[in-house]
Amino acid sequence: MFLETVRSEGLAHLSYLIGDKGKMVVIDPRFDCEIYVDIAYRHNSRITHIFETHCNEDYVIGSTRLAKRTGANIYHGRHTSFKYGDSVSEGDTFELGNILLSILETPGHTYESISIVLADKNFSKEPVAVFTGDTLFIGNTGRIDFFPDQIENCAVLLYDSIFKKLLPLGDHVILYPAHGGGSICGINIASREFSTLGYERKYNPILQMNRDEFIKHKAHEHHYKPPYFSSMWKHNLEGAPSLKNLQEPAPINIDKFAMAINNGMIVLDVRSLEAFASAYIPGSIAIPLEIIPIFAGWFLPYDKPIGLVIDQYEQAEKAARYLIRLGYDNICGYLEHGMYEWGASGHTCDKIPAVYTGEILRRLNMKNTFTLLDVRCKEEFEKGHLPNAINIYVGELPDYLDKIPKDQLITCFCTTGKRAIIAASILKRNGFQKVEDWLGSITACAALGYPVVSR
Amino acid sequence: MFLETVRSEGLAHLSYLIGDKGKMVVIDPRFDCEIYVDIAYRHNSRITHIFETHCNEDYVIGSTRLAKRTGANIYHGRHTSFKYGDSVSEGDTFELGNILLSILETPGHTYESISIVLADKNFSKEPVAVFTGDTLFIGNTGRIDFFPDQIENCAVLLYDSIFKKLLPLGDHVILYPAHGGGSICGINIASREFSTLGYERKYNPILQMNRDEFIKHKAHEHHYKPPYFSSMWKHNLEGAPSLKNLQEPAPINIDKFAMAINNGMIVLDVRSLEAFASAYIPGSIAIPLEIIPIFAGWFLPYDKPIGLVIDQYEQAEKAARYLIRLGYDNICGYLEHGMYEWGASGHTCDKIPAVYTGEILRRLNMKNTFTLLDVRCKEEFEKGHLPNAINIYVGELPDYLDKIPKDQLITCFCTTGKRAIIAASILKRNGFQKVEDWLGSITACAALGYPVVSR
Amino acid sequence: MFLETVRSEGLAHLSYLIGDKGKMVVIDPRFDCEIYVDIAYRHNSRITHIFETHCNEDYVIGSTRLAKRTGANIYHGRHTSFKYGDSVSEGDTFELGNILLSILETPGHTYESISIVLADKNFSKEPVAVFTGDTLFIGNTGRIDFFPDQIENCAVLLYDSIFKKLLPLGDHVILYPAHGGGSICGINIASREFSTLGYERKYNPILQMNRDEFIKHKAHEHHYKPPYFSSMWKHNLEGAPSLKNLQEPAPINIDKFAMAINNGMIVLDVRSLEAFASAYIPGSIAIPLEIIPIFAGWFLPYDKPIGLVIDQYEQAEKAARYLIRLGYDNICGYLEHGMYEWGASGHTCDKIPAVYTGEILRRLNMKNTFTLLDVRCKEEFEKGHLPNAINIYVGELPDYLDKIPKDQLITCFCTTGKRAIIAASILKRNGFQKVEDWLGSITACAALGYPVVSR
Amino acid sequence: MFLETVRSEGLAHLSYLIGDKGKMVVIDPRFDCEIYVDIAYRHNSRITHIFETHCNEDYVIGSTRLAKRTGANIYHGRHTSFKYGDSVSEGDTFELGNILLSILETPGHTYESISIVLADKNFSKEPVAVFTGDTLFIGNTGRIDFFPDQIENCAVLLYDSIFKKLLPLGDHVILYPAHGGGSICGINIASREFSTLGYERKYNPILQMNRDEFIKHKAHEHHYKPPYFSSMWKHNLEGAPSLKNLQEPAPINIDKFAMAINNGMIVLDVRSLEAFASAYIPGSIAIPLEIIPIFAGWFLPYDKPIGLVIDQYEQAEKAARYLIRLGYDNICGYLEHGMYEWGASGHTCDKIPAVYTGEILRRLNMKNTFTLLDVRCKEEFEKGHLPNAINIYVGELPDYLDKIPKDQLITCFCTTGKRAIIAASILKRNGFQKVEDWLGSITACAALGYPVVSR
């Protein structure tokens, strides 16, 4: 019996393969699903079952593509109307070799959420592990804000799913959730990827609350909801989005790239934040490569062509992979020869200066006039921030531009400067002239011992 | 906090890396230890601590090589005299980032055996996982027969280590042992590689016994002890065997290969068992590539050169890797151009015919005279065997040649025919003329419904 | 300016990429054309032009797939009616960076054959290299037997193409042909892959003949024509065969595999020839993996499903790749768990014994009665053969079965035994009972000093 | 017969493997010589001969390491006293399979230089190709300035080697030199890597000169001579530099890195030039990764530890590989977590602003006062430069610091900005305050139509 975890970085998405005696199950496959076929192939196994723990809102599920490729059946919970696959109910069981899987209905995060209990018949029909989807994470639980008028109800459902269905499986049961640390489907998920129901029962802070506290806490939890979520939800209900397959983007020569910009192409610049201190194409949206999975869905449209700016060829393939997982198949290529030739060809460049901590402190001490724009999320801000900073979450920045003084120098910052460079590029696109990115950001500030206040 | 398992196939050896905030621990590194450096590198981490759960008898530990490469410190239990590294005692703790490790002394398998308890300080100082070495496996426990005159004492120690130290850590604690299914360091280890102390407490058959039963059972357990174990033990106490590094073996041309055979070189033929039905070099020892880690130590000397016969170049590198892990650095190369050219050059070949199940059944029905030699281990034989078969374990075959009739056809078999081909080649080396390998072996027989008896 | 050769083994097909300043040309792309896109990508280049030196008969050209992927234009000679791409004429030129390409019409192998002359404008507009397709090879020329009633005319055309168009380009011009040693598009092509027009003019044996000798020689040259050639020709004229894309074949379980055989599936066994000495599925066609590109087209139908028997998973992918290049997209999968489990499950096996040279010599000396069937091609046979062997080329064996005595032992042989195992499997499929494969074949015989006669 | 070229980027070094029938020759192996063993392995061949065309001055030869690994013999010319290997003389021949190699003594670049002539005995004993080392390149010849008092003599020798020995081999002979475009061992070497003696005879500009012109031209050619050349020469005469093997550098934590700087460690920052516009460690030497092979030998000492600053882990391995080829084995590691954490930890940063072309033009039009420092080589400068720029070659910058005004803004530029960032970092290390790097440099300027003057 083997079990393998497939991680999708950025999304912090965890999918699983479980196999025995030549048959294999995949739980929550991602869109670029070739990896599951490869793993099955290496294990001389056929993928026969695909389970979806719930209808995902943060990425395009790969079930229908994987099913088409392998002939496997797709299964999901019965309390939502999917246009594909089969519904399962509490207590349904599936056997493959010595694997015994059984279904628990665990609503809360969504109504159709299920958990999948795993037993090893060689030893016992009792559970050894459980796949909990977005119901229970390590160190936290799933969010429950997708049906704003039913939040309290969802909190109740979630509490009961965890306390009446999952925890009773036993302390010894290993926990395999659908997301790890960094996911936007939960808050404060642990960076550690291994735990048990018993460990969570004892040490997961949310599970230390009583029923009322739990419901109140979850009902009032603050979450951001990127606009692309609704597209994902639609894709994942219909099951077979007519997305083009993942392909290596091709180079676009400078003249065509410039012309495409004039015709409305969005420029997505995935280079390191330092690169912006040197030169970038005016109007670009900056999203450092590794955080595309988290932030692209806030800023990129589905209906316009996207042109990439990269500084290493591998970045093009990776950016395309990250974007297709969010349903973007409108990438028309990348700028051939990169910013070097763009600059060399005489096209206009802009820059977003980087500033480091010493300079910020000097200005603060000099009582210079400038705006400190903290683009971290509300929770991070409340834990500790600079006394004179204003806070607008990077994802929501386009909605609050009027809160930012237009004629001052604006110093964007976050934890390290990555989200800040997104914010800075958004400000620039919206006509702000003097914008800079603070390298090191709040982390550096803390290291220097500068006073940080909390709410 | 990340945790990664490194598997060494054949040995079914599991080593672990645990890291946080740029520092990393390795538990029980293997000889070809480059893989740990690579993983650390990818995680932008330095290896600072190496733990050995005990002095290993089945493979050469890589601690001193890895320490030399990385500057890490080596730690092991204090009840054996190692010539390198530092001793640790019950309760010693180590912190790296949020990782908190603490030592449990868990003797039984050996006297110096330790277990390493892992906590995640982000959540609690209480344990989340434990690395148990060869003390507790999934589905079984370590063997205790290395000090034949002290077996009962070791059984007592092992019982107390498991019941008084490990299990009290709590049902919710995840179990990371040093071996998986197929290891010769235990019997009936589960093929599943994930479990918890709670699951083992409930479903590990050995742990269902009471203290007396347990001690009696372990004290009478039957284990094979390959002759190479003593070399491993010596290597691992001294810590720095002057083994040559792993290298790709070079081709040896046919004439030199033939001459080397005359001068005493041992020929190790790692090809598929079907290949022997066609042609092999007389006198070769057959060990199919993937079971070298288990069987080479029974048959290969350390003091003679070894020449390989392969049919794919990758096999040479893999064979060398498997052999160096067992302390063999005396491989002088592989036969250039393989058996094709050996045959083509006019050198003598021999063959070991393959026979399949239908033919065996026909012979049995005809009451033909031939010897059915079952080379599986005693436990397998006792569970179910052909009524008229004799059983000699493949590893011990050289010691029991006189039990086998010399003038009859001898049909070697096991579960699939792989161990049988080793046996057949050993018989041939010892002058037996009519030897064949049963393709499919007992598995096929069972599939055909032929009556199989048990003890 | 860079030039890279892409080799397709077995077919001995050579395709080329030439690029400068971000643009790239591909000459004679193969079907699985991802490799060209990857190379272009690594060179930060776009493929803008695809040239076909002629309409190929031995593999499916990848032009239309590559054009679809990259947007490149396709060009070929004007004397055949292609259903896609653009025609070029003598003297047409193309410039990309400092690359200057010009077209020579060089008919003979086919009527529309062109050669592509390369100059480096940095130094001169005079040629530095020429891509000759199947017109001129290293050590030989293309074959001219595709229009049987026009052979003499083709020979004249070929002579003039070589002597009036190619050689006059100058001794210093480097030669890049479309095939290397081993191709079935020519005889005795050199194994060396680098040459110049001057070297060929001086040392290519065919070019040492005068016009009449050349025409007579080429007109009487003997070539085999596998039945799949006509399918290739048709594919390559139409340009867009609706072939499925290359995919990793999936495992098929034993029961389904057996059932599919009953329903007419062809079994293609690609394992080593030694494996057949042990066991194979009755009725299989044996083609060792590496010679699939040369021999599959003689034996496999396009309209029946094909099931593979392999002994390593990588072989499935490779076999599928080799087969799609020949237009076979009817592979339904491979036998799960291979011959081990087939045997173990009790299904019937057959075997083709291997015999080695000593045994053959013994029989010859004993004047035993058996048939020596030499399946090499006519030219090889005439150069040297065993006095009492009969010669039927492996490809044509199905047409000459009546020439082979049915009740005798038949010893198939060739140069090493690989083509012989194909022949042996074909004989077995056709009811011959006693068939064996001579390991080492004629090569071994020569090594032993056994008398070999020539015509 | 196979031939494979191994390229070492940056050095533009070309080494070759030629093999037939299981034996292989390597010509001019590089230090990190595992690649030759791998290629031999894939071809099932043994490396039996290693040739050095001459004693190299620009990289550490790998002969003795490769010989130790493979048992091959080393051969080189007899007119220099090597401390290892065997000497060969004009006319010596070597046979491997159908390969026939013969030695031509071709002094000029150095006294012991040899060329190696290749024939394919299958076709003729006359040559098909020649390996010319640094005697004849594609589009140029080797430099002859290593013995400053004997330049005229060397020019005579080189002329005679080319015109009396190489060219007489015949126009049809393929040319395989030891360097391609970009090497510092010659000027204006073609970017095209394929040519023949005939093509060079006709179109190599240097070979169009008569004897006197040639000698005069070569005797007056201008070359730069980096200080590391003398170390290379010494290494390569002695043959077995006690260099440590290539290893992946390990991370060094920020505190230790800072302390090492205080103790004299040289910081080599290999990041993209844009990164410097954001932040770098004061005092670092900037050398963009891909040009380390060309410029490290100008600036780095052999006797001080070197610490790397990278922004991707792969860069550390690549930098170490490039440096060991130049004899630097004094790399102690790379800055853990890169500049992010350096900045975040509050350590001081500096920056080198990037400027783009529009700004430069604006300043020029405004007649602003600033220094345009062109760090390209003399020949590039003379071909075309900005009217008011001063020219100091980047390698020689440390010797001419007094020619640069200390109190003005200094705009470093070259062709693209890469050499300029080296220059800028050297200026900063030497106390210049206002230094910037012109992104796009002269290339951009040309594109904008700004007037460029030539000598």
PDB file of C-alpha atoms in Angstrom, chain C residues 128-270:
ATOM      1  CA  VAL C 128      29.330  26.558 -46.211  1.00  0.00           C
ATOM      2  CA  ALA C 129      26.986  23.580 -45.954  1.00  0.00           C
ATOM      3  CA  VAL C 130      24.162  21.805 -47.756  1.00  0.00           C
ATOM      4  CA  PHE C 131      21.206  19.738 -46.506  1.00  0.00           C
ATOM      5  CA  THR C 132      20.778  17.023 -49.111  1.00  0.00           C
ATOM      6  CA  GLY C 133      17.779  15.058 -47.841  1.00  0.00           C
ATOM      7  CA  ASP C 134      17.819  11.582 -49.395  1.00  0.00           C
ATOM      8  CA  THR C 135      19.733  12.683 -52.482  1.00  0.00           C
ATOM      9  CA  LEU C 136      23.276  12.227 -51.195  1.00  0.00           C
ATOM     10  CA  PHE C 137      24.219  10.295 -48.060  1.00  0.00           C
ATOM     11  CA  ILE C 138      27.614   9.872 -46.446  1.00  0.00           C
ATOM     12  CA  GLY C 139      29.132   6.904 -48.245  1.00  0.00           C
ATOM     13  CA  ASN C 140      26.188   6.338 -50.578  1.00  0.00           C
ATOM     14  CA  THR C 141      23.182   7.960 -52.279  1.00  0.00           C
ATOM     15  CA  GLY C 142      19.413   7.727 -51.852  1.00  0.00           C
ATOM     16  CA  ARG C 143      17.507   4.811 -53.329  1.00  0.00           C
ATOM     17  CA  ILE C 144      15.521   5.369 -56.526  1.00  0.00           C
ATOM     18  CA  ASP C 145      13.141   2.457 -56.703  1.00  0.00           C
ATOM     19  CA  PHE C 146       9.895   4.071 -55.670  1.00  0.00           C
ATOM     20  CA  PHE C 147       8.607   4.440 -59.224  1.00  0.00           C
ATOM     21  CA  PRO C 148       9.466   1.008 -60.557  1.00  0.00           C
ATOM     22  CA  ASP C 149       8.737   1.846 -64.181  1.00  0.00           C
ATOM     23  CA  GLN C 150      10.858   4.990 -64.079  1.00  0.00           C
ATOM     24  CA  ILE C 151      13.982   3.715 -62.378  1.00  0.00           C
ATOM     25  CA  GLU C 152      16.381   4.505 -65.189  1.00  0.00           C
ATOM     26  CA  ASN C 153      15.014   8.012 -65.448  1.00  0.00           C
ATOM     27  CA  CYS C 154      15.382   8.502 -61.691  1.00  0.00           C
ATOM     28  CA  ALA C 155      18.967   7.254 -61.868  1.00  0.00           C
ATOM     29  CA  VAL C 156      19.741   9.857 -64.534  1.00  0.00           C
ATOM     30  CA  LEU C 157      18.092  12.574 -62.489  1.00  0.00           C
ATOM     31  CA  LEU C 158      20.000  11.534 -59.370  1.00  0.00           C
ATOM     32  CA  TYR C 159      23.326  11.493 -61.211  1.00  0.00           C
ATOM     33  CA  ASP C 160      22.745  14.959 -62.543  1.00  0.00           C
ATOM     34  CA  SER C 161      21.520  16.271 -59.198  1.00  0.00           C
ATOM     35  CA  ILE C 162      24.704  15.082 -57.542  1.00  0.00           C
ATOM     36  CA  PHE C 163      27.237  15.815 -60.241  1.00  0.00           C
ATOM     37  CA  LYS C 164      25.750  18.935 -61.783  1.00  0.00           C
ATOM     38  CA  LYS C 165      24.257  20.598 -58.744  1.00  0.00           C
ATOM     39  CA  LEU C 166      25.674  19.369 -55.446  1.00  0.00           C
ATOM     40  CA  LEU C 167      29.339  18.636 -56.129  1.00  0.00           C
ATOM     41  CA  PRO C 168      29.850  21.927 -58.012  1.00  0.00           C
ATOM     42  CA  LEU C 169      29.075  23.754 -54.770  1.00  0.00           C
ATOM     43  CA  GLY C 170      32.676  22.993 -53.854  1.00  0.00           C
ATOM     44  CA  ASP C 171      34.775  20.450 -51.989  1.00  0.00           C
ATOM     45  CA  HIS C 172      34.706  22.590 -48.868  1.00  0.00           C
ATOM     46  CA  VAL C 173      30.937  22.381 -48.384  1.00  0.00           C
ATOM     47  CA  ILE C 174      29.748  20.360 -45.379  1.00  0.00           C
ATOM     48  CA  LEU C 175      27.171  17.682 -46.056  1.00  0.00           C
ATOM     49  CA  TYR C 176      24.055  17.231 -43.887  1.00  0.00           C
ATOM     50  CA  PRO C 177      21.949  14.346 -45.198  1.00  0.00           C
ATOM     51  CA  ALA C 178      18.560  13.166 -43.897  1.00  0.00           C
ATOM     52  CA  HIS C 179      19.707   9.695 -42.887  1.00  0.00           C
ATOM     53  CA  GLY C 180      22.686   8.060 -41.232  1.00  0.00           C
ATOM     54  CA  GLY C 181      23.943   4.480 -41.097  1.00  0.00           C
ATOM     55  CA  GLY C 182      21.231   1.868 -40.659  1.00  0.00           C
ATOM     56  CA  SER C 183      18.492   3.659 -42.582  1.00  0.00           C
ATOM     57  CA  ILE C 184      16.416   1.645 -45.017  1.00  0.00           C
ATOM     58  CA  CYS C 185      16.487   4.610 -47.402  1.00  0.00           C
ATOM     59  CA  GLY C 186      19.963   3.692 -48.587  1.00  0.00           C
ATOM     60  CA  ILE C 187      22.523   0.896 -48.487  1.00  0.00           C
ATOM     61  CA  ASN C 188      25.873   0.968 -46.739  1.00  0.00           C
ATOM     62  CA  ILE C 189      25.473   4.485 -45.394  1.00  0.00           C
ATOM     63  CA  ALA C 190      28.534   5.335 -43.270  1.00  0.00           C
ATOM     64  CA  SER C 191      28.258   5.178 -39.499  1.00  0.00           C
ATOM     65  CA  ARG C 192      30.257   8.424 -39.408  1.00  0.00           C
ATOM     66  CA  GLU C 193      27.916  11.417 -39.442  1.00  0.00           C
ATOM     67  CA  PHE C 194      30.259  14.136 -40.706  1.00  0.00           C
ATOM     68  CA  SER C 195      31.535  14.639 -44.208  1.00  0.00           C
ATOM     69  CA  THR C 196      31.929  17.177 -46.994  1.00  0.00           C
ATOM     70  CA  LEU C 197      31.101  17.242 -50.672  1.00  0.00           C
ATOM     71  CA  GLY C 198      34.853  17.008 -51.344  1.00  0.00           C
ATOM     72  CA  TYR C 199      35.280  13.927 -49.186  1.00  0.00           C
ATOM     73  CA  GLU C 200      32.307  12.239 -50.849  1.00  0.00           C
ATOM     74  CA  ARG C 201      33.560  13.206 -54.312  1.00  0.00           C
ATOM     75  CA  LYS C 202      36.852  11.487 -53.526  1.00  0.00           C
ATOM     76  CA  TYR C 203      35.845   8.528 -51.345  1.00  0.00           C
ATOM     77  CA  ASN C 204      32.131   7.756 -51.668  1.00  0.00           C
ATOM     78  CA  PRO C 205      32.328   4.495 -53.640  1.00  0.00           C
ATOM     79  CA  ILE C 206      29.217   5.240 -55.732  1.00  0.00           C
ATOM     80  CA  LEU C 207      30.594   8.605 -56.812  1.00  0.00           C
ATOM     81  CA  GLN C 208      33.726   6.963 -58.175  1.00  0.00           C
ATOM     82  CA  MET C 209      31.670   5.463 -61.035  1.00  0.00           C
ATOM     83  CA  ASN C 210      31.242   7.189 -64.360  1.00  0.00           C
ATOM     84  CA  ARG C 211      27.806   8.273 -65.496  1.00  0.00           C
ATOM     85  CA  ASP C 212      26.899   4.994 -67.180  1.00  0.00           C
ATOM     86  CA  GLU C 213      28.217   2.844 -64.391  1.00  0.00           C
ATOM     87  CA  PHE C 214      26.353   4.977 -61.858  1.00  0.00           C
ATOM     88  CA  ILE C 215      23.045   4.757 -63.711  1.00  0.00           C
ATOM     89  CA  LYS C 216      23.391   1.029 -64.258  1.00  0.00           C
ATOM     90  CA  HIS C 217      24.397   0.454 -60.658  1.00  0.00           C
ATOM     91  CA  LYS C 218      21.548   2.460 -59.178  1.00  0.00           C
ATOM     92  CA  ALA C 219      19.001   1.034 -61.573  1.00  0.00           C
ATOM     93  CA  HIS C 220      19.873  -2.490 -60.473  1.00  0.00           C
ATOM     94  CA  GLU C 221      20.360  -1.909 -56.809  1.00  0.00           C
ATOM     95  CA  HIS C 222      18.242  -4.234 -54.678  1.00  0.00           C
ATOM     96  CA  HIS C 223      16.022  -2.714 -51.976  1.00  0.00           C
ATOM     97  CA  TYR C 224      13.308  -4.056 -49.758  1.00  0.00           C
ATOM     98  CA  LYS C 225      10.034  -2.164 -49.598  1.00  0.00           C
ATOM     99  CA  PRO C 226       8.064  -2.649 -46.393  1.00  0.00           C
ATOM    100  CA  PRO C 227       4.289  -2.537 -46.837  1.00  0.00           C
ATOM    101  CA  TYR C 228       3.904   0.483 -44.527  1.00  0.00           C
ATOM    102  CA  PHE C 229       5.704   2.749 -47.001  1.00  0.00           C
ATOM    103  CA  SER C 230       2.523   3.402 -48.918  1.00  0.00           C
ATOM    104  CA  SER C 231       0.747   4.599 -45.763  1.00  0.00           C
ATOM    105  CA  MET C 232       3.604   6.949 -44.975  1.00  0.00           C
ATOM    106  CA  TRP C 233       3.583   8.380 -48.468  1.00  0.00           C
ATOM    107  CA  LYS C 234      -0.126   9.057 -48.210  1.00  0.00           C
ATOM    108  CA  HIS C 235       0.184  10.626 -44.735  1.00  0.00           C
ATOM    109  CA  ASN C 236       2.991  12.846 -45.877  1.00  0.00           C
ATOM    110  CA  LEU C 237       1.232  14.111 -48.971  1.00  0.00           C
ATOM    111  CA  GLU C 238      -1.844  15.036 -46.992  1.00  0.00           C
ATOM    112  CA  GLY C 239       0.173  16.485 -44.219  1.00  0.00           C
ATOM    113  CA  ALA C 240      -2.266  16.288 -41.408  1.00  0.00           C
ATOM    114  CA  PRO C 241      -2.821  12.686 -40.443  1.00  0.00           C
ATOM    115  CA  SER C 242      -5.442  12.541 -37.789  1.00  0.00           C
ATOM    116  CA  LEU C 243      -3.117  10.568 -35.583  1.00  0.00           C
ATOM    117  CA  LYS C 244      -3.670  10.700 -31.893  1.00  0.00           C
ATOM    118  CA  ASN C 245      -0.869  12.360 -29.954  1.00  0.00           C
ATOM    119  CA  LEU C 246       1.893  10.359 -28.372  1.00  0.00           C
ATOM    120  CA  GLN C 247       0.901   9.120 -24.907  1.00  0.00           C
ATOM    121  CA  GLU C 248       2.335   6.814 -22.333  1.00  0.00           C
ATOM    122  CA  PRO C 249       0.481   3.527 -22.809  1.00  0.00           C
ATOM    123  CA  ALA C 250      -1.489   2.417 -19.758  1.00  0.00           C
ATOM    124  CA  PRO C 251      -1.305  -0.986 -18.109  1.00  0.00           C
ATOM    125  CA  ILE C 252      -3.984  -3.507 -19.055  1.00  0.00           C
ATOM    126  CA  ASN C 253      -4.751  -6.148 -16.514  1.00  0.00           C
ATOM    127  CA  ILE C 254      -4.172  -9.767 -17.331  1.00  0.00           C
ATOM    128  CA  ASP C 255      -7.772 -10.776 -17.807  1.00  0.00           C
ATOM    129  CA  LYS C 256      -8.559  -7.897 -20.115  1.00  0.00           C
ATOM    130  CA  PHE C 257      -5.345  -8.507 -22.015  1.00  0.00           C
ATOM    131  CA  ALA C 258      -6.264 -12.145 -22.536  1.00  0.00           C
ATOM    132  CA  MET C 259      -9.755 -11.202 -23.630  1.00  0.00           C
ATOM    133  CA  ALA C 260      -8.444  -8.601 -26.063  1.00  0.00           C
ATOM    134  CA  ILE C 261      -6.206 -11.245 -27.623  1.00  0.00           C
ATOM    135  CA  ASN C 262      -9.264 -13.385 -28.172  1.00  0.00           C
ATOM    136  CA  ASN C 263     -10.907 -10.413 -29.841  1.00  0.00           C
ATOM    137  CA  GLY C 264      -8.082  -9.960 -32.324  1.00  0.00           C
ATOM    138  CA  MET C 265      -5.562  -7.725 -30.556  1.00  0.00           C
ATOM    139  CA  ILE C 266      -2.046  -8.160 -31.917  1.00  0.00           C
ATOM    140  CA  VAL C 267       0.552  -8.774 -29.202  1.00  0.00           C
ATOM    141  CA  LEU C 268       3.857  -7.013 -29.806  1.00  0.00           C
ATOM    142  CA  ASP C 269       6.567  -8.309 -27.484  1.00  0.00           C
ATOM    143  CA  VAL C 270       9.502  -5.909 -27.307  1.00  0.00           C
TER     144      VAL C 270
END
